[in-house]
Every structure is written in C-alpha cells, then in structure tokens.
Amino acid sequence: MTLTGVEVVKHNNSKDCWVIVHGRAYDVTDFLPEHPGGPKIILKYAGKDATEEFEPIHPPDTLEKYLDKSKHLGPVDMTTVITEKTEESPDEKERQRRIAEMPLLEQCYNLLDFEAVARRVMKKGAWGYYSSAADDEITLRENHAAFHRIWFRPKILVDVEKVNFSTTMLGTKVDAPFYVTATALGKLGHVEGEVVLTRAARKHNVIQMIPTLASCSFDEIIDAAEGDQVQWLQLYVNKDRAITQRIVEHAEKRGCKGLFITVDAPQLGRREKDMRSKFMDPGSNVQNGQQTDNSQGAARAISSFIDPGLSWADISWFRSITKMPIMLKGVQRVEDVLKAIEAGVQGVVLSNHGGRQLDFARSGIEVLAETMPVLRELGLEDKIEIYIDGGIRRATDIIKALCLGAKGVGIGRPFLYAMSAYGFDGVDRAMQLLKDEMEMNMRLIGATSVGELNQSLVDTRSLFNHSSTPADNLAYAVYDPLVNPAQRAG
Ligand SMILES: Cc1cc2c(cc1C)[n+](S(=O)(=O)[O-])c1c(=O)[nH]c(=O)nc-1n2C[C@H](O)[C@H](O)[C@H](O)COP(=O)(O)O
C-alpha cells in the first residue's frame, strides 16, 4: 500500500515519529533513543523527507540492515509530500554563483588547484570536515612544509628516454607509487561518494583503501571495482570485537588484499573547523548501536565506537582472524616500527592522519628519514613494507619518499577536493597530473625506474631542523573575533 505525504506528516513527534528516506517511510519512534547521533537530528525530519540529510552519512543499506522490518512502512507517493521550500541562504546563493564561475577542469594544473576550487564551491560543513585538522593545524601544514626541507641531488647524462614509475604494493602491480588513502564520508563531497574514487583508481591502476567510515556501503565500493582491481580495508577497531571480526572476515571474503588498522586515533582529534559546523548528524551505521556524542562536528559524531584500549596485545588476535596482510596505519616513531616488525605485521604507514589527530606530530616523511637508517643498521629494511602519507601534493614529494625508502605513498585530501569540485573527471585529471609530474621529475633526477630512486639523490640535512614552524594561520585568521566570519571564507 502506498502512503501519502499527508499520512506521514501526522507522525511528527518523539512519541510517534516517521521519516521518509529514498521514497519509503519508516517508523523510527523506538529507534530514537538508540540513534548513535542522538534523537535531535531525526526529530528535525519527523513526518518529512530526510533523504538529503541522511545520504552523505549513511550507506544506503543502513535501514535495511539495522531497522527492524516491522518498522518499514512501505513506499510513499512523493508527489503528495510537501517539501518546505527553504529560501536559499545568502551563503548558498554565493556558493551557487561560485559554482557557475568555477574554472574549467583544464585550468587545474596541479593538486593544489583542486583545493583552491573545492574551498570556493563546497558546502561549508563539507569543506570544514575535509580540510580541518587538529588544534592549530600546525601538523597539517608541517606535512607539506617538511617536503620543502628536502633537496634533490640529480644525476646527469643518464639515458632517461624510457621512464617507468610502476611498482608493487603488498604484491600488487600498480601503475604509480601512490594509492587513494582512506578518508571518511565521501558523500559530503560528491553525491556518489567513494565509488567515484574506485572508478578513478581503476582507470589509473592504483589501489583504493576503503574507509571504515565511508558514506557508501562497503559492498557498494567493492562492487564498483572491476576485474582484478585491488582494494584494501582501513579499519577503526570497535570496542565490540565481534563487530570488528565480522567486518574483517567480510572484507577478506570480498577480496580485500590488505588490512590497514588505524592506530593513531584512540580518540578522533579536535578539528575546530569541523566542530564549528556543529555537526548534528548521526554516525556511520557500520558500527551501529554505539552511543555517540553528536555535539562536536562530524568527526566526533561518527567515532565514539572506536576502542581506545587497542594495544600491541591485539595484533596476535588480528593475525588469528585473517590471512590478509596486516598493516599499521598511523605509526609515528621508529621504536614502533621495530615493535611492528616484532609483532609480525607486514608493514606500516608512517602517518599522522593528515594532521587531524595529534597536533605537533611529525610528518610522515620525517619519521621515514628517522626510521630507514635504523632498519638498515639492523638489517631489517626488507622485513616490512613502509608507506607514508600526509601533505603529498607533488610528484617530487612522492619521489623524495621513495628515495628515502618508502614503498609508496597515500594521498587523501587532493583526491577528495578533485572529486568534490569536478567528480570523476577531477580525480582522473588529478591522477594523470601526478603521473605526468612523475615522468618529468624522474627524467630530471636521472632515474628510469622506482628501483633507481635512493638516498643518494636527496639532501635531507635540514629535514630535522624545525627552526621555523609553519605559519599559524588559525591564530591570524580564525581566532580573531573581530574578523567578520564572511571574510574568513577567504
Ligand atoms: C582528509 C581526511 C583524512 C582522513 C579522514 C577523513 C578526511 C576528510 N578520516 S577521518 O574522518 O576518520 O579522520 C580517516 C579515516 O576514516 N580513517 C583513517 O585511517 N584515516 C583518515 N584520514 C586520514 C587519511 O587516511 C590520511 O592519513 C591523510 O588524509 C593523509 O593526508 P593528506 O590528506 O594530506 O593526503
């Protein structure tokens, strides 16, 4: 039986609450107190169509998976649903104007161009979530600034006519030494979410790391892959280990070729741009049923399930539940790389979560430069695969990382910004630009393959010298209460 909007709108309070999602009505009255994001955000849409708010945060199979079938009330004749025509806010009008004026895709010549465009055209909350980092965002800027303290020592008169920058990552042959790293809530930037990144990764034969907190369902992202396309799983470990075990076993069954356990986030960092958007929406359903503090931005609203008790003692359990290579994502000092080798994992990502966790954590590239000499001295450099991520915006950043011993690098925000501004075409162009830069810079450095990239090609003497901390933009621009907020939009 098809319901009408007139019937649904009668059920609009905490005692009797129906919502419409994707053209179907659901009785969520009993679910209100269990909702990870709190009852408030649902009651805002009681008796109404909640699809637009629901979309970016919940994979489409959420209600199917987690709401008792008796509460599924069936289809709604959407022509009878009165949607409040909210007057476009001045912000939204300005954003639409900027979208109409945005540069042509061909006018984006490097990854930072995508950031500049995304900042102008994305919704505030989405930009706030993607761009934000912890506290004063010093590490966010240090991640990129650190690469500027490494200089090249190029070789000349090398026949560099043929350059090949393909490599292997955890045994998978890839066309370039970068992968799409895990970044949550892809639908905040693009209506299709993470599957856009899947298609671009496929086209460029690079690997995609699927985030635990994706907007798309895990199976949607896996199903969007084609042929022998390789994907990895990024895992936030749940306090309820049965949920974690289910996720890991399902990922292995669906063909994931790597388990990246995020170890730098026992609690998600304090990201003030994100908090300012006072995120009121609930968490991702993947870890459904966990209580969530929804008062502090998207990050906090989606992460209360994460287990701060995760420790080295858990690694043997992970090795007992999966055959996938186990990688630790978010290692930040050589002592823990040595512990990772002892614990028997297959690799690490030297990373500070894109500056979103501990402010003043060092950049991945600096930790790499600290780590490799110690591993070489102990004869352990081939024991595990080492990746870095954070602040990689140029192929020269990638080449520096490989010269210092990384197997490859993860890239986050640039692909999100390219997707948010230009969709698949944006990510496709971003990856192609990086590949073009790789080819040119490998030639200029005098190397024809990643195997030829080594320590002798870089000068890292000033890398460890933190004489100038990156400018504290937040102190200048954000904290000044007198600055008119509109001007802050920049
Ligand atoms: C930009 C971004 C990064 C996130 C991310 C979300 C965004 C929007 N999220 S987060 O919501 O929890 O913070 C994740 C995540 O789901 N899991 C994770 O392991 N890393 C997460 N990261 C960190 C990411 O995997 C890389 O470490 C980081 O993005 C690399 O830095 P760049 O962005 O400068 O490339």
PDB file of C-alpha atoms and ligand atoms in Angstrom, residues 129-132 140 143 181-185 209 211-214 234-236 260-265 268 271 299 302-303 306 329 349 351-357 389-393 410-414 416-417, ligand 1:
ATOM      1  CA  TYR A 129      35.159  18.318   7.527  1.00  0.00           C
ATOM      2  CA  TYR A 130      37.617  17.575   4.727  1.00  0.00           C
ATOM      3  CA  SER A 131      40.033  20.461   5.291  1.00  0.00           C
ATOM      4  CA  SER A 132      40.073  20.500   9.072  1.00  0.00           C
ATOM      5  CA  LEU A 140      48.634  19.771   8.733  1.00  0.00           C
ATOM      6  CA  ASN A 143      53.172  17.634   6.491  1.00  0.00           C
ATOM      7  CA  THR A 181      44.040   6.581   1.181  1.00  0.00           C
ATOM      8  CA  ALA A 182      41.026   6.144   3.482  1.00  0.00           C
ATOM      9  CA  THR A 183      39.045   9.303   4.074  1.00  0.00           C
ATOM     10  CA  ALA A 184      35.601   9.141   5.659  1.00  0.00           C
ATOM     11  CA  LEU A 185      32.231  10.480   4.433  1.00  0.00           C
ATOM     12  CA  MET A 209      41.910   1.962   0.647  1.00  0.00           C
ATOM     13  CA  PRO A 211      37.454   3.642   4.872  1.00  0.00           C
ATOM     14  CA  THR A 212      35.501   2.095   7.750  1.00  0.00           C
ATOM     15  CA  LEU A 213      33.523   5.340   7.887  1.00  0.00           C
ATOM     16  CA  ALA A 214      32.647   5.531   4.193  1.00  0.00           C
ATOM     17  CA  GLN A 234      41.091   0.661   6.562  1.00  0.00           C
ATOM     18  CA  LEU A 235      39.824  -0.393   9.975  1.00  0.00           C
ATOM     19  CA  TYR A 236      38.839   1.550  13.047  1.00  0.00           C
ATOM     20  CA  PHE A 260      45.175  -1.303   7.470  1.00  0.00           C
ATOM     21  CA  ILE A 261      44.483  -0.934  11.187  1.00  0.00           C
ATOM     22  CA  THR A 262      44.355   2.732  12.146  1.00  0.00           C
ATOM     23  CA  VAL A 263      46.450   3.106  15.292  1.00  0.00           C
ATOM     24  CA  ASP A 264      46.752   6.897  15.651  1.00  0.00           C
ATOM     25  CA  ALA A 265      43.153   7.557  16.643  1.00  0.00           C
ATOM     26  CA  LEU A 268      39.456  11.397  16.971  1.00  0.00           C
ATOM     27  CA  ARG A 271      39.096  19.593  14.454  1.00  0.00           C
ATOM     28  CA  ALA A 299      34.365  13.525  13.450  1.00  0.00           C
ATOM     29  CA  ILE A 302      30.931   9.169  13.909  1.00  0.00           C
ATOM     30  CA  SER A 303      33.721   7.837  16.048  1.00  0.00           C
ATOM     31  CA  ILE A 306      36.493   3.381  18.358  1.00  0.00           C
ATOM     32  CA  LYS A 329      48.365   2.968   9.744  1.00  0.00           C
ATOM     33  CA  VAL A 349      52.035   3.654   7.154  1.00  0.00           C
ATOM     34  CA  SER A 351      51.309   8.933   9.164  1.00  0.00           C
ATOM     35  CA  ASN A 352      49.730  11.495  11.488  1.00  0.00           C
ATOM     36  CA  HIS A 353      46.261  11.132   9.923  1.00  0.00           C
ATOM     37  CA  GLY A 354      46.727  14.208   7.775  1.00  0.00           C
ATOM     38  CA  GLY A 355      47.314  16.354  10.864  1.00  0.00           C
ATOM     39  CA  ARG A 356      43.818  15.508  12.115  1.00  0.00           C
ATOM     40  CA  GLN A 357      44.969  13.805  15.313  1.00  0.00           C
ATOM     41  CA  ASP A 389      51.019   9.727   3.827  1.00  0.00           C
ATOM     42  CA  GLY A 390      50.297  13.354   4.667  1.00  0.00           C
ATOM     43  CA  GLY A 391      50.854  16.547   2.684  1.00  0.00           C
ATOM     44  CA  ILE A 392      51.755  14.844  -0.593  1.00  0.00           C
ATOM     45  CA  ARG A 393      50.810  17.321  -3.307  1.00  0.00           C
ATOM     46  CA  GLY A 410      48.876   7.568   0.354  1.00  0.00           C
ATOM     47  CA  ILE A 411      47.020  10.659  -0.845  1.00  0.00           C
ATOM     48  CA  GLY A 412      43.846  11.908   0.829  1.00  0.00           C
ATOM     49  CA  ARG A 413      42.513  15.455   0.555  1.00  0.00           C
ATOM     50  CA  PRO A 414      43.647  16.218  -3.049  1.00  0.00           C
ATOM     51  CA  LEU A 416      38.595  14.432  -2.209  1.00  0.00           C
ATOM     52  CA  TYR A 417      38.839  18.023  -3.426  1.00  0.00           C
TER      53      TYR A 417
HETATM   54  C1  LIG B   1      41.233  14.298   4.829  1.00  0.00           C
HETATM   55  C2  LIG B   1      40.716  13.172   5.666  1.00  0.00           C
HETATM   56  C3  LIG B   1      41.612  12.243   6.187  1.00  0.00           C
HETATM   57  C4  LIG B   1      41.151  11.171   6.944  1.00  0.00           C
HETATM   58  C5  LIG B   1      39.752  11.049   7.196  1.00  0.00           C
HETATM   59  C6  LIG B   1      38.839  11.963   6.675  1.00  0.00           C
HETATM   60  C7  LIG B   1      39.326  13.033   5.912  1.00  0.00           C
HETATM   61  C8  LIG B   1      38.343  14.013   5.354  1.00  0.00           C
HETATM   62  N1  LIG B   1      39.326  10.021   8.052  1.00  0.00           N
HETATM   63  S1  LIG B   1      38.595  10.544   9.456  1.00  0.00           S
HETATM   64  O1  LIG B   1      37.391  11.221   9.097  1.00  0.00           O
HETATM   65  O2  LIG B   1      38.371   9.455  10.339  1.00  0.00           O
HETATM   66  O3  LIG B   1      39.613  11.443  10.047  1.00  0.00           O
HETATM   67  C9  LIG B   1      40.089   8.899   8.108  1.00  0.00           C
HETATM   68  C10 LIG B   1      39.537   7.626   8.462  1.00  0.00           C
HETATM   69  O4  LIG B   1      38.315   7.423   8.472  1.00  0.00           O
HETATM   70  N2  LIG B   1      40.429   6.625   8.742  1.00  0.00           N
HETATM   71  C11 LIG B   1      41.803   6.793   8.649  1.00  0.00           C
HETATM   72  O5  LIG B   1      42.562   5.866   8.918  1.00  0.00           O
HETATM   73  N3  LIG B   1      42.331   7.990   8.233  1.00  0.00           N
HETATM   74  C12 LIG B   1      41.502   9.014   7.931  1.00  0.00           C
HETATM   75  N4  LIG B   1      42.009  10.167   7.406  1.00  0.00           N
HETATM   76  C13 LIG B   1      43.480  10.315   7.248  1.00  0.00           C
HETATM   77  C14 LIG B   1      43.913   9.841   5.861  1.00  0.00           C
HETATM   78  O6  LIG B   1      43.821   8.431   5.749  1.00  0.00           O
HETATM   79  C15 LIG B   1      45.357  10.223   5.576  1.00  0.00           C
HETATM   80  O7  LIG B   1      46.166   9.799   6.656  1.00  0.00           O
HETATM   81  C16 LIG B   1      45.513  11.727   5.347  1.00  0.00           C
HETATM   82  O8  LIG B   1      44.410  12.226   4.656  1.00  0.00           O
HETATM   83  C17 LIG B   1      46.765  11.981   4.526  1.00  0.00           C
HETATM   84  O9  LIG B   1      46.971  13.355   4.408  1.00  0.00           O
HETATM   85  P1  LIG B   1      46.510  14.225   3.137  1.00  0.00           P
HETATM   86  O10 LIG B   1      45.052  14.439   3.296  1.00  0.00           O
HETATM   87  O11 LIG B   1      47.328  15.474   3.292  1.00  0.00           O
HETATM   88  O12 LIG B   1      46.865  13.459   1.901  1.00  0.00           O
END
